[in-house]
Every structure is written in C-alpha cells, then in structure tokens.
Amino acid sequence: MAIVGAIQDGIFGDYSTLAVKAILDFIIILIMASFMGKGCIFSAVPVALLQGFITILAKSIQPFMTEQALHNISFVGSMLIFCVGINLIWEKTIKVANMLPSIIIAVLFAFIAI
C-alpha cells in the first residue's frame, strides 16, 4: 500500500490509498504502543520519509508508470502482503524482503507484455 499509494499520489494526485494505510498504521501503532511503549510512535518518521520519497520519485518516472504497470505493482504487493500473513500464521518463514525486487520486475513485465 505504501508503494502503490505513493505512486498514485505522485502521478494522479490520488492519496486515498495512503489515507487508508495511515488509518491502518495508526491502529497498529496504538496496539504496539500499548505493549511496547510510546517509542513506537516514532516509527511514523521513516514511513513518512519513504512514502514522501516515492511520491517525489513518481513524478520523474511518470512516463513509465502506465495503468498496466500500476496493476502489476499492486498484484505483486498483494502477494508480498500474503506472504507476510503466512509468516505470521505458520512457523515456516518466507523471506519477503528477498522478494522486493519483484516490484521492479513487475514494472518491466508491463512493457514486455505489450
């Protein structure tokens, strides 16, 4: 949601995905702060920096971000979130961070499949 929402905000000016993500993050941080302390609130700083950087970067890559590329990124992001969910439920761990380059491959695939 962070990547797709920031790209949508940078290219189309649509921040609705980022707003939904902010609400979800707020709820999660409230729960984490109740267990781990109020220091969890400061985790908003790197998230805001990452999303702001991607939003600014989206302006420069706007010619490459077609609708198909955004759909591919959204699909790959959904699969990565699914893998995180699997890691939370079962003991087998999937190394999701190793799959992050697949987001770039999803954009490239949008141009190959044309």
GROMACS .gro file of N, CA and C in nm:
model
  342
    1MET      N    1   0.081  -0.119   0.000
    1MET     CA    2   0.000   0.000   0.000
    1MET      C    3   0.086   0.125   0.000
    2ALA      N    4   0.201   0.117   0.068
    2ALA     CA    5   0.288   0.234   0.075
    2ALA      C    6   0.343   0.269  -0.062
    3ILE      N    7   0.385   0.169  -0.136
    3ILE     CA    8   0.447   0.194  -0.266
    3ILE      C    9   0.341   0.234  -0.369
    4VAL      N   10   0.236   0.155  -0.380
    4VAL     CA   11   0.133   0.185  -0.479
    4VAL      C   12   0.062   0.316  -0.446
    5GLY      N   13   0.032   0.338  -0.318
    5GLY     CA   14  -0.034   0.461  -0.278
    5GLY      C   15   0.050   0.584  -0.304
    6ALA      N   16   0.181   0.575  -0.277
    6ALA     CA   17   0.269   0.688  -0.301
    6ALA      C   18   0.284   0.716  -0.451
    7ILE      N   19   0.287   0.610  -0.532
    7ILE     CA   20   0.295   0.629  -0.677
    7ILE      C   21   0.166   0.692  -0.730
    8GLN      N   22   0.052   0.644  -0.680
    8GLN     CA   23  -0.075   0.704  -0.722
    8GLN      C   24  -0.085   0.849  -0.679
    9ASP      N   25  -0.033   0.881  -0.562
    9ASP     CA   26  -0.035   1.019  -0.515
    9ASP      C   27   0.056   1.106  -0.601
   10GLY      N   28   0.173   1.056  -0.636
   10GLY     CA   29   0.267   1.135  -0.715
   10GLY      C   30   0.222   1.155  -0.858
   11ILE      N   31   0.161   1.054  -0.918
   11ILE     CA   32   0.125   1.062  -1.058
   11ILE      C   33  -0.013   1.123  -1.078
   12PHE      N   34  -0.112   1.073  -1.004
   12PHE     CA   35  -0.251   1.115  -1.026
   12PHE      C   36  -0.302   1.213  -0.922
   13GLY      N   37  -0.228   1.233  -0.813
   13GLY     CA   38  -0.276   1.319  -0.705
   13GLY      C   39  -0.382   1.253  -0.619
   14ASP      N   40  -0.397   1.122  -0.630
   14ASP     CA   41  -0.497   1.046  -0.555
   14ASP      C   42  -0.430   0.987  -0.431
   15TYR      N   43  -0.460   1.043  -0.316
   15TYR     CA   44  -0.397   0.998  -0.192
   15TYR      C   45  -0.488   0.906  -0.110
   16SER      N   46  -0.593   0.852  -0.169
   16SER     CA   47  -0.688   0.770  -0.094
   16SER      C   48  -0.624   0.644  -0.038
   17THR      N   49  -0.536   0.578  -0.114
   17THR     CA   50  -0.469   0.458  -0.065
   17THR      C   51  -0.378   0.493   0.052
   18LEU      N   52  -0.309   0.606   0.044
   18LEU     CA   53  -0.224   0.647   0.155
   18LEU      C   54  -0.306   0.681   0.279
   19ALA      N   55  -0.424   0.737   0.260
   19ALA     CA   56  -0.509   0.769   0.375
   19ALA      C   57  -0.557   0.642   0.445
   20VAL      N   58  -0.595   0.542   0.367
   20VAL     CA   59  -0.637   0.414   0.426
   20VAL      C   60  -0.520   0.349   0.499
   21LYS      N   61  -0.402   0.354   0.439
   21LYS     CA   62  -0.284   0.296   0.502
   21LYS      C   63  -0.250   0.370   0.631
   22ALA      N   64  -0.268   0.501   0.633
   22ALA     CA   65  -0.241   0.579   0.753
   22ALA      C   66  -0.334   0.538   0.867
   23ILE      N   67  -0.460   0.513   0.834
   23ILE     CA   68  -0.555   0.470   0.936
   23ILE      C   69  -0.516   0.332   0.990
   24LEU      N   70  -0.481   0.240   0.900
   24LEU     CA   71  -0.437   0.108   0.944
   24LEU      C   72  -0.310   0.116   1.028
   25ASP      N   73  -0.214   0.197   0.986
   25ASP     CA   74  -0.090   0.214   1.062
   25ASP      C   75  -0.118   0.273   1.200
   26PHE      N   76  -0.211   0.368   1.208
   26PHE     CA   77  -0.246   0.430   1.334
   26PHE      C   78  -0.301   0.327   1.433
   27ILE      N   79  -0.388   0.240   1.385
   27ILE     CA   80  -0.445   0.136   1.472
   27ILE      C   81  -0.337   0.040   1.518
   28ILE      N   82  -0.250  -0.001   1.427
   28ILE     CA   83  -0.143  -0.093   1.463
   28ILE      C   84  -0.046  -0.030   1.563
   29ILE      N   85  -0.013   0.098   1.542
   29ILE     CA   86   0.079   0.167   1.634
   29ILE      C   87   0.015   0.183   1.772
   30LEU      N   88  -0.114   0.207   1.778
   30LEU     CA   89  -0.180   0.214   1.908
   30LEU      C   90  -0.168   0.083   1.984
   31ILE      N   91  -0.187  -0.027   1.913
   31ILE     CA   92  -0.174  -0.159   1.976
   31ILE      C   93  -0.030  -0.184   2.018
   32MET      N   94   0.065  -0.153   1.928
   32MET     CA   95   0.205  -0.175   1.962
   32MET      C   96   0.251  -0.086   2.077
   33ALA      N   97   0.204   0.037   2.080
   33ALA     CA   98   0.244   0.129   2.188
   33ALA      C   99   0.190   0.083   2.323
   34SER      N  100   0.075   0.017   2.322
   34SER     CA  101   0.021  -0.031   2.450
   34SER      C  102   0.106  -0.144   2.507
   35PHE      N  103   0.175  -0.219   2.421
   35PHE     CA  104   0.259  -0.328   2.467
   35PHE      C  105   0.405  -0.286   2.486
   36MET      N  106   0.457  -0.207   2.394
   36MET     CA  107   0.600  -0.179   2.391
   36MET      C  108   0.638  -0.038   2.435
   37GLY      N  109   0.543   0.048   2.454
   37GLY     CA  110   0.573   0.184   2.497
   37GLY      C  111   0.553   0.286   2.388
   38LYS      N  112   0.558   0.412   2.429
   38LYS     CA  113   0.527   0.519   2.336
   38LYS      C  114   0.636   0.546   2.233
   39GLY      N  115   0.748   0.481   2.242
   39GLY     CA  116   0.854   0.495   2.142
   39GLY      C  117   0.812   0.445   2.005
   40CYS      N  118   0.710   0.360   2.002
   40CYS     CA  119   0.660   0.308   1.874
   40CYS      C  120   0.603   0.418   1.786
   41ILE      N  121   0.562   0.526   1.848
   41ILE     CA  122   0.502   0.637   1.772
   41ILE      C  123   0.604   0.695   1.674
   42PHE      N  124   0.732   0.689   1.710
   42PHE     CA  125   0.836   0.746   1.624
   42PHE      C  126   0.861   0.664   1.498
   43SER      N  127   0.797   0.547   1.487
   43SER     CA  128   0.812   0.469   1.364
   43SER      C  129   0.743   0.538   1.247
   44ALA      N  130   0.662   0.639   1.274
   44ALA     CA  131   0.595   0.713   1.167
   44ALA      C  132   0.695   0.795   1.085
   45VAL      N  133   0.807   0.831   1.144
   45VAL     CA  134   0.905   0.916   1.075
   45VAL      C  135   0.965   0.845   0.953
   46PRO      N  136   1.022   0.724   0.966
   46PRO     CA  137   1.077   0.660   0.846
   46PRO      C  138   0.970   0.624   0.743
   47VAL      N  139   0.850   0.591   0.789
   47VAL     CA  140   0.742   0.560   0.696
   47VAL      C  141   0.706   0.684   0.614
   48ALA      N  142   0.696   0.799   0.680
   48ALA     CA  143   0.664   0.923   0.610
   48ALA      C  144   0.776   0.961   0.513
   49LEU      N  145   0.901   0.940   0.553
   49LEU     CA  146   1.013   0.970   0.463
   49LEU      C  147   1.012   0.880   0.341
   50LEU      N  148   0.987   0.751   0.361
   50LEU     CA  149   0.984   0.657   0.249
   50LEU      C  150   0.872   0.692   0.153
   51GLN      N  151   0.751   0.715   0.206
   51GLN     CA  152   0.639   0.745   0.120
   51GLN      C  153   0.656   0.880   0.051
   52GLY      N  154   0.713   0.977   0.119
   52GLY     CA  155   0.740   1.106   0.057
   52GLY      C  156   0.842   1.095  -0.055
   53PHE      N  157   0.947   1.015  -0.032
   53PHE     CA  158   1.048   0.995  -0.135
   53PHE      C  159   0.989   0.928  -0.258
   54ILE      N  160   0.905   0.827  -0.237
   54ILE     CA  161   0.844   0.757  -0.350
   54ILE      C  162   0.748   0.849  -0.425
   55THR      N  163   0.675   0.933  -0.351
   55THR     CA  164   0.583   1.027  -0.415
   55THR      C  165   0.660   1.125  -0.504
   56ILE      N  166   0.771   1.178  -0.454
   56ILE     CA  167   0.853   1.270  -0.533
   56ILE      C  168   0.916   1.197  -0.652
   57LEU      N  169   0.962   1.074  -0.629
   57LEU     CA  170   1.023   0.995  -0.735
   57LEU      C  171   0.920   0.961  -0.844
   58ALA      N  172   0.794   0.946  -0.805
   58ALA     CA  173   0.690   0.911  -0.901
   58ALA      C  174   0.673   1.018  -1.007
   59LYS      N  175   0.699   1.142  -0.972
   59LYS     CA  176   0.690   1.250  -1.072
   59LYS      C  177   0.791   1.229  -1.184
   60SER      N  178   0.911   1.181  -1.149
   60SER     CA  179   1.015   1.164  -1.251
   60SER      C  180   0.996   1.037  -1.333
   61ILE      N  181   0.928   0.937  -1.276
   61ILE     CA  182   0.907   0.812  -1.352
   61ILE      C  183   0.766   0.805  -1.409
   62GLN      N  184   0.696   0.916  -1.411
   62GLN     CA  185   0.559   0.919  -1.460
   62GLN      C  186   0.543   0.864  -1.602
   63PRO      N  187   0.635   0.891  -1.695
   63PRO     CA  188   0.617   0.834  -1.830
   63PRO      C  189   0.621   0.681  -1.833
   64PHE      N  190   0.687   0.619  -1.736
   64PHE     CA  191   0.700   0.474  -1.735
   64PHE      C  192   0.585   0.405  -1.662
   65MET      N  193   0.511   0.478  -1.582
   65MET     CA  194   0.406   0.420  -1.500
   65MET      C  195   0.272   0.421  -1.574
   66THR      N  196   0.250   0.318  -1.649
   66THR     CA  197   0.123   0.303  -1.718
   66THR      C  198   0.022   0.236  -1.623
   67GLU      N  199  -0.101   0.227  -1.668
   67GLU     CA  200  -0.203   0.159  -1.586
   67GLU      C  201  -0.165   0.013  -1.564
   68GLN      N  202  -0.112  -0.051  -1.667
   68GLN     CA  203  -0.073  -0.192  -1.654
   68GLN      C  204   0.041  -0.208  -1.553
   69ALA      N  205   0.135  -0.115  -1.554
   69ALA     CA  206   0.245  -0.122  -1.457
   69ALA      C  207   0.194  -0.106  -1.315
   70LEU      N  208   0.099  -0.016  -1.294
   70LEU     CA  209   0.042   0.001  -1.160
   70LEU      C  210  -0.037  -0.122  -1.117
   71HIS      N  211  -0.108  -0.183  -1.209
   71HIS     CA  212  -0.180  -0.306  -1.176
   71HIS      C  213  -0.083  -0.418  -1.139
   72ASN      N  214   0.027  -0.428  -1.213
   72ASN     CA  215   0.128  -0.530  -1.182
   72ASN      C  216   0.190  -0.506  -1.045
   73ILE      N  217   0.222  -0.380  -1.014
   73ILE     CA  218   0.279  -0.349  -0.883
   73ILE      C  219   0.180  -0.382  -0.773
   74SER      N  220   0.054  -0.351  -0.795
   74SER     CA  221  -0.049  -0.380  -0.696
   74SER      C  222  -0.063  -0.531  -0.674
   75PHE      N  223  -0.057  -0.607  -0.781
   75PHE     CA  224  -0.067  -0.753  -0.769
   75PHE      C  225   0.052  -0.810  -0.693
   76VAL      N  226   0.171  -0.768  -0.729
   76VAL     CA  227   0.291  -0.817  -0.661
   76VAL      C  228   0.290  -0.775  -0.514
   77GLY      N  229   0.247  -0.652  -0.487
   77GLY     CA  230   0.237  -0.607  -0.349
   77GLY      C  231   0.138  -0.689  -0.268
   78SER      N  232   0.027  -0.725  -0.330
   78SER     CA  233  -0.071  -0.810  -0.262
   78SER      C  234  -0.013  -0.947  -0.231
   79MET      N  235   0.063  -1.001  -0.323
   79MET     CA  236   0.126  -1.130  -0.298
   79MET      C  237   0.230  -1.121  -0.186
   80LEU      N  238   0.304  -1.012  -0.180
   80LEU     CA  239   0.401  -0.995  -0.072
   80LEU      C  240   0.332  -0.982   0.064
   81ILE      N  241   0.221  -0.910   0.066
   81ILE     CA  242   0.144  -0.900   0.191
   81ILE      C  243   0.089  -1.036   0.231
   82PHE      N  244   0.047  -1.116   0.135
   82PHE     CA  245   0.001  -1.252   0.162
   82PHE      C  246   0.112  -1.335   0.225
   83CYS      N  247   0.233  -1.321   0.174
   83CYS     CA  248   0.348  -1.394   0.229
   83CYS      C  249   0.378  -1.350   0.372
   84VAL      N  250   0.363  -1.222   0.401
   84VAL     CA  251   0.380  -1.175   0.538
   84VAL      C  252   0.275  -1.239   0.629
   85GLY      N  253   0.153  -1.250   0.580
   85GLY     CA  254   0.048  -1.316   0.656
   85GLY      C  255   0.079  -1.462   0.683
   86ILE      N  256   0.134  -1.530   0.584
   86ILE     CA  257   0.175  -1.670   0.604
   86ILE      C  258   0.281  -1.679   0.713
   87ASN      N  259   0.375  -1.584   0.712
   87ASN     CA  260   0.479  -1.583   0.814
   87ASN      C  261   0.420  -1.563   0.954
   88LEU      N  262   0.313  -1.487   0.964
   88LEU     CA  263   0.252  -1.464   1.094
   88LEU      C  264   0.173  -1.585   1.143
   89ILE      N  265   0.117  -1.663   1.052
   89ILE     CA  266   0.031  -1.775   1.091
   89ILE      C  267   0.112  -1.902   1.118
   90TRP      N  268   0.198  -1.938   1.026
   90TRP     CA  269   0.271  -2.064   1.038
   90TRP      C  270   0.417  -2.039   1.071
   91GLU      N  271   0.483  -2.145   1.116
   91GLU     CA  272   0.624  -2.134   1.155
   91GLU      C  273   0.718  -2.124   1.036
   92LYS      N  274   0.680  -2.178   0.922
   92LYS     CA  275   0.765  -2.167   0.804
   92LYS      C  276   0.774  -2.021   0.765
   93THR      N  277   0.895  -1.975   0.745
   93THR     CA  278   0.909  -1.833   0.711
   93THR      C  279   0.947  -1.817   0.565
   94ILE      N  280   0.883  -1.722   0.504
   94ILE     CA  281   0.914  -1.684   0.367
   94ILE      C  282   0.989  -1.552   0.376
   95LYS      N  283   1.103  -1.544   0.316
   95LYS     CA  284   1.185  -1.423   0.322
   95LYS      C  285   1.131  -1.320   0.224
   96VAL      N  286   1.039  -1.240   0.274
   96VAL     CA  287   0.967  -1.145   0.190
   96VAL      C  288   1.060  -1.034   0.140
   97ALA      N  289   1.154  -0.991   0.223
   97ALA     CA  290   1.246  -0.884   0.182
   97ALA      C  291   1.329  -0.925   0.060
   98ASN      N  292   1.356  -1.054   0.046
   98ASN     CA  293   1.430  -1.100  -0.071
   98ASN      C  294   1.347  -1.092  -0.199
   99MET      N  295   1.216  -1.079  -0.184
   99MET     CA  296   1.128  -1.072  -0.300
   99MET      C  297   1.095  -0.928  -0.341
  100LEU      N  298   1.149  -0.829  -0.274
  100LEU     CA  299   1.118  -0.689  -0.308
  100LEU      C  300   1.160  -0.649  -0.449
  101PRO      N  301   1.268  -0.705  -0.505
  101PRO     CA  302   1.300  -0.670  -0.645
  101PRO      C  303   1.191  -0.711  -0.744
  102SER      N  304   1.100  -0.796  -0.702
  102SER     CA  305   0.992  -0.836  -0.792
  102SER      C  306   0.902  -0.718  -0.828
  103ILE      N  307   0.905  -0.613  -0.748
  103ILE     CA  308   0.826  -0.494  -0.781
  103ILE      C  309   0.880  -0.429  -0.908
  104ILE      N  310   1.013  -0.423  -0.920
  104ILE     CA  311   1.075  -0.367  -1.040
  104ILE      C  312   1.049  -0.457  -1.160
  105ILE      N  313   1.055  -0.586  -1.137
  105ILE     CA  314   1.030  -0.681  -1.246
  105ILE      C  315   0.885  -0.669  -1.293
  106ALA      N  316   0.793  -0.641  -1.201
  106ALA     CA  317   0.651  -0.624  -1.239
  106ALA      C  318   0.634  -0.506  -1.333
  107VAL      N  319   0.707  -0.398  -1.309
  107VAL     CA  320   0.700  -0.281  -1.398
  107VAL      C  321   0.759  -0.316  -1.534
  108LEU      N  322   0.873  -0.384  -1.535
  108LEU     CA  323   0.935  -0.423  -1.662
  108LEU      C  324   0.845  -0.517  -1.741
  109PHE      N  325   0.777  -0.606  -1.670
  109PHE     CA  326   0.687  -0.701  -1.738
  109PHE      C  327   0.570  -0.629  -1.806
  110ALA      N  328   0.531  -0.517  -1.752
  110ALA     CA  329   0.422  -0.439  -1.815
  110ALA      C  330   0.462  -0.391  -1.953
  111PHE      N  331   0.590  -0.365  -1.975
  111PHE     CA  332   0.636  -0.317  -2.105
  111PHE      C  333   0.667  -0.433  -2.199
  112ILE      N  334   0.706  -0.547  -2.143
  112ILE     CA  335   0.735  -0.664  -2.226
  112ILE      C  336   0.606  -0.724  -2.280
  113ALA      N  337   0.500  -0.722  -2.199
  113ALA     CA  338   0.374  -0.788  -2.236
  113ALA      C  339   0.289  -0.705  -2.331
  114ILE      N  340   0.336  -0.590  -2.370
  114ILE     CA  341   0.254  -0.506  -2.459
  114ILE      C  342   0.245  -0.563  -2.597
   0.00000   0.00000   0.00000
